[in-house]
Amino acid sequence: MDRLHSLDAVFEHVWDRVTDAASDPRHPFRTPTVGTASADGPALRTVVLRSAERAARRLAFHTDRQSQKVKDIRDRPRMAWHWWDPEAREQVRLRGRATVHTDDAVADAMWADQDPASLAVHVRTAASGTPLDAPRDALGDSVQSEPVTREDVAPGREHFAVVRTVVDRMDWLHLHPQGHYRARFECSPDEDVEGTWVVP
Ligand SMILES: Cc1cc2nc3c(=O)[nH]c(=O)nc-3n(C[C@H](O)[C@H](O)[C@H](O)COP(=O)(O)O)c2cc1C
């Protein structure tokens, strides 16, 4: 990846990448690690980036509304997103205020927008994290055979949640052969962005 020469270029570059990833299953930024603050310390897991809205600075994924991450966010409503692309040699870290959407317009819109195959995981006989006596996926009968239809996944709607983050911090690091360099941005609620180069 070419060296970027301005803070504006870095900021736009990051939003270009996450926006592209939200619509491209093969994009290197498709499966970020997201972090929450659990009662017993930081908690990380991989998710699929499902939506990125540059103007509103929002990112979202979908999940089981009974999962640990949803409990964490309800208790402490901030979260972090992390990407490392070994080919581009860049790390992106975004942070912001997180909200959980279960039965509102945000959840309805994502449920309607997603391919049924991506929603099948929500047709579960027990909540994410429930102990089992043997390793199995606990998926319901309606999604056990392909193709999975919208009708098949309908029982999953009651378990489904969207987690959305309004990004207010960005930290970007590029391990360029001519020297590592790093930029940091703060985005205020009135949409102003303040960026600075920082020591990597
Ligand atoms: C490639 C990959 C993609 C995943 N995508 C999601 C996702 O979009 N949403 C989700 O809730 N869990 C997803 N998971 C599972 C989570 O990493 C995690 O195991 C699960 O959500 C339970 O996390 P929690 O106990 O911290 O809530 C994915 C895992 C992998 C490996």
PDB file of N, CA, C and O and ligand atoms in Angstrom, residues 45-48 62-63 67-69 128, ligand 1:
ATOM      1  N   ARG A  45     -13.921 -10.710  20.517  1.00  0.00           N
ATOM      2  CA  ARG A  45     -14.427 -11.786  19.659  1.00  0.00           C
ATOM      3  C   ARG A  45     -14.479 -11.275  18.220  1.00  0.00           C
ATOM      4  O   ARG A  45     -14.489 -10.059  17.982  1.00  0.00           O
ATOM      5  N   THR A  46     -14.507 -12.240  17.271  1.00  0.00           N
ATOM      6  CA  THR A  46     -14.624 -11.909  15.851  1.00  0.00           C
ATOM      7  C   THR A  46     -16.094 -11.739  15.504  1.00  0.00           C
ATOM      8  O   THR A  46     -16.938 -12.497  15.997  1.00  0.00           O
ATOM      9  N   VAL A  47     -16.405 -10.762  14.646  1.00  0.00           N
ATOM     10  CA  VAL A  47     -17.764 -10.646  14.107  1.00  0.00           C
ATOM     11  C   VAL A  47     -17.672 -10.352  12.615  1.00  0.00           C
ATOM     12  O   VAL A  47     -16.585 -10.104  12.086  1.00  0.00           O
ATOM     13  N   VAL A  48     -18.814 -10.375  11.952  1.00  0.00           N
ATOM     14  CA  VAL A  48     -18.880  -9.978  10.538  1.00  0.00           C
ATOM     15  C   VAL A  48     -19.406  -8.543  10.476  1.00  0.00           C
ATOM     16  O   VAL A  48     -20.499  -8.267  10.988  1.00  0.00           O
ATOM     17  N   HIS A  62     -24.556  -8.123  13.507  1.00  0.00           N
ATOM     18  CA  HIS A  62     -25.709  -8.701  14.196  1.00  0.00           C
ATOM     19  C   HIS A  62     -25.279  -9.859  15.080  1.00  0.00           C
ATOM     20  O   HIS A  62     -24.226 -10.477  14.871  1.00  0.00           O
ATOM     21  N   THR A  63     -26.104 -10.113  16.085  1.00  0.00           N
ATOM     22  CA  THR A  63     -25.703 -11.053  17.131  1.00  0.00           C
ATOM     23  C   THR A  63     -26.922 -11.609  17.853  1.00  0.00           C
ATOM     24  O   THR A  63     -28.057 -11.210  17.592  1.00  0.00           O
ATOM     25  N   SER A  67     -26.380 -12.854  24.147  1.00  0.00           N
ATOM     26  CA  SER A  67     -24.944 -13.160  24.238  1.00  0.00           C
ATOM     27  C   SER A  67     -24.266 -12.271  25.286  1.00  0.00           C
ATOM     28  O   SER A  67     -24.782 -11.220  25.686  1.00  0.00           O
ATOM     29  N   GLN A  68     -23.071 -12.707  25.681  1.00  0.00           N
ATOM     30  CA  GLN A  68     -22.325 -11.972  26.710  1.00  0.00           C
ATOM     31  C   GLN A  68     -22.005 -10.554  26.247  1.00  0.00           C
ATOM     32  O   GLN A  68     -22.065  -9.600  27.029  1.00  0.00           O
ATOM     33  N   LYS A  69     -21.666 -10.388  24.956  1.00  0.00           N
ATOM     34  CA  LYS A  69     -21.284  -9.058  24.482  1.00  0.00           C
ATOM     35  C   LYS A  69     -22.427  -8.069  24.626  1.00  0.00           C
ATOM     36  O   LYS A  69     -22.231  -6.888  24.914  1.00  0.00           O
ATOM     37  N   SER A 128     -26.723 -18.193  23.034  1.00  0.00           N
ATOM     38  CA  SER A 128     -25.265 -18.235  22.905  1.00  0.00           C
ATOM     39  C   SER A 128     -24.628 -18.297  24.294  1.00  0.00           C
ATOM     40  O   SER A 128     -24.988 -17.538  25.187  1.00  0.00           O
TER      41      SER A 128
HETATM   42  C1  LIG B   1     -15.345 -15.581  11.322  1.00  0.00           C
HETATM   43  C2  LIG B   1     -16.292 -15.385  12.479  1.00  0.00           C
HETATM   44  C3  LIG B   1     -17.364 -14.552  12.343  1.00  0.00           C
HETATM   45  C4  LIG B   1     -18.256 -14.366  13.401  1.00  0.00           C
HETATM   46  N1  LIG B   1     -19.289 -13.488  13.255  1.00  0.00           N
HETATM   47  C5  LIG B   1     -20.107 -13.242  14.295  1.00  0.00           C
HETATM   48  C6  LIG B   1     -21.120 -12.237  14.197  1.00  0.00           C
HETATM   49  O1  LIG B   1     -21.286 -11.546  13.185  1.00  0.00           O
HETATM   50  N2  LIG B   1     -21.917 -12.046  15.289  1.00  0.00           N
HETATM   51  C7  LIG B   1     -21.750 -12.757  16.443  1.00  0.00           C
HETATM   52  O2  LIG B   1     -22.491 -12.523  17.386  1.00  0.00           O
HETATM   53  N3  LIG B   1     -20.796 -13.711  16.573  1.00  0.00           N
HETATM   54  C8  LIG B   1     -19.970 -13.955  15.525  1.00  0.00           C
HETATM   55  N4  LIG B   1     -18.966 -14.888  15.650  1.00  0.00           N
HETATM   56  C9  LIG B   1     -18.839 -15.633  16.926  1.00  0.00           C
HETATM   57  C10 LIG B   1     -18.151 -14.742  17.986  1.00  0.00           C
HETATM   58  O3  LIG B   1     -16.774 -14.603  17.675  1.00  0.00           O
HETATM   59  C11 LIG B   1     -18.333 -15.274  19.412  1.00  0.00           C
HETATM   60  O4  LIG B   1     -17.799 -16.572  19.515  1.00  0.00           O
HETATM   61  C12 LIG B   1     -19.802 -15.306  19.831  1.00  0.00           C
HETATM   62  O5  LIG B   1     -20.523 -14.211  19.299  1.00  0.00           O
HETATM   63  C13 LIG B   1     -19.920 -15.283  21.352  1.00  0.00           C
HETATM   64  O6  LIG B   1     -19.314 -14.108  21.837  1.00  0.00           O
HETATM   65  P1  LIG B   1     -19.608 -13.481  23.293  1.00  0.00           P
HETATM   66  O7  LIG B   1     -19.750 -14.642  24.233  1.00  0.00           O
HETATM   67  O8  LIG B   1     -18.432 -12.631  23.581  1.00  0.00           O
HETATM   68  O9  LIG B   1     -20.892 -12.689  23.187  1.00  0.00           O
HETATM   69  C14 LIG B   1     -18.060 -15.073  14.620  1.00  0.00           C
HETATM   70  C15 LIG B   1     -16.949 -15.901  14.754  1.00  0.00           C
HETATM   71  C16 LIG B   1     -16.085 -16.067  13.705  1.00  0.00           C
HETATM   72  C17 LIG B   1     -14.887 -16.966  13.898  1.00  0.00           C
END
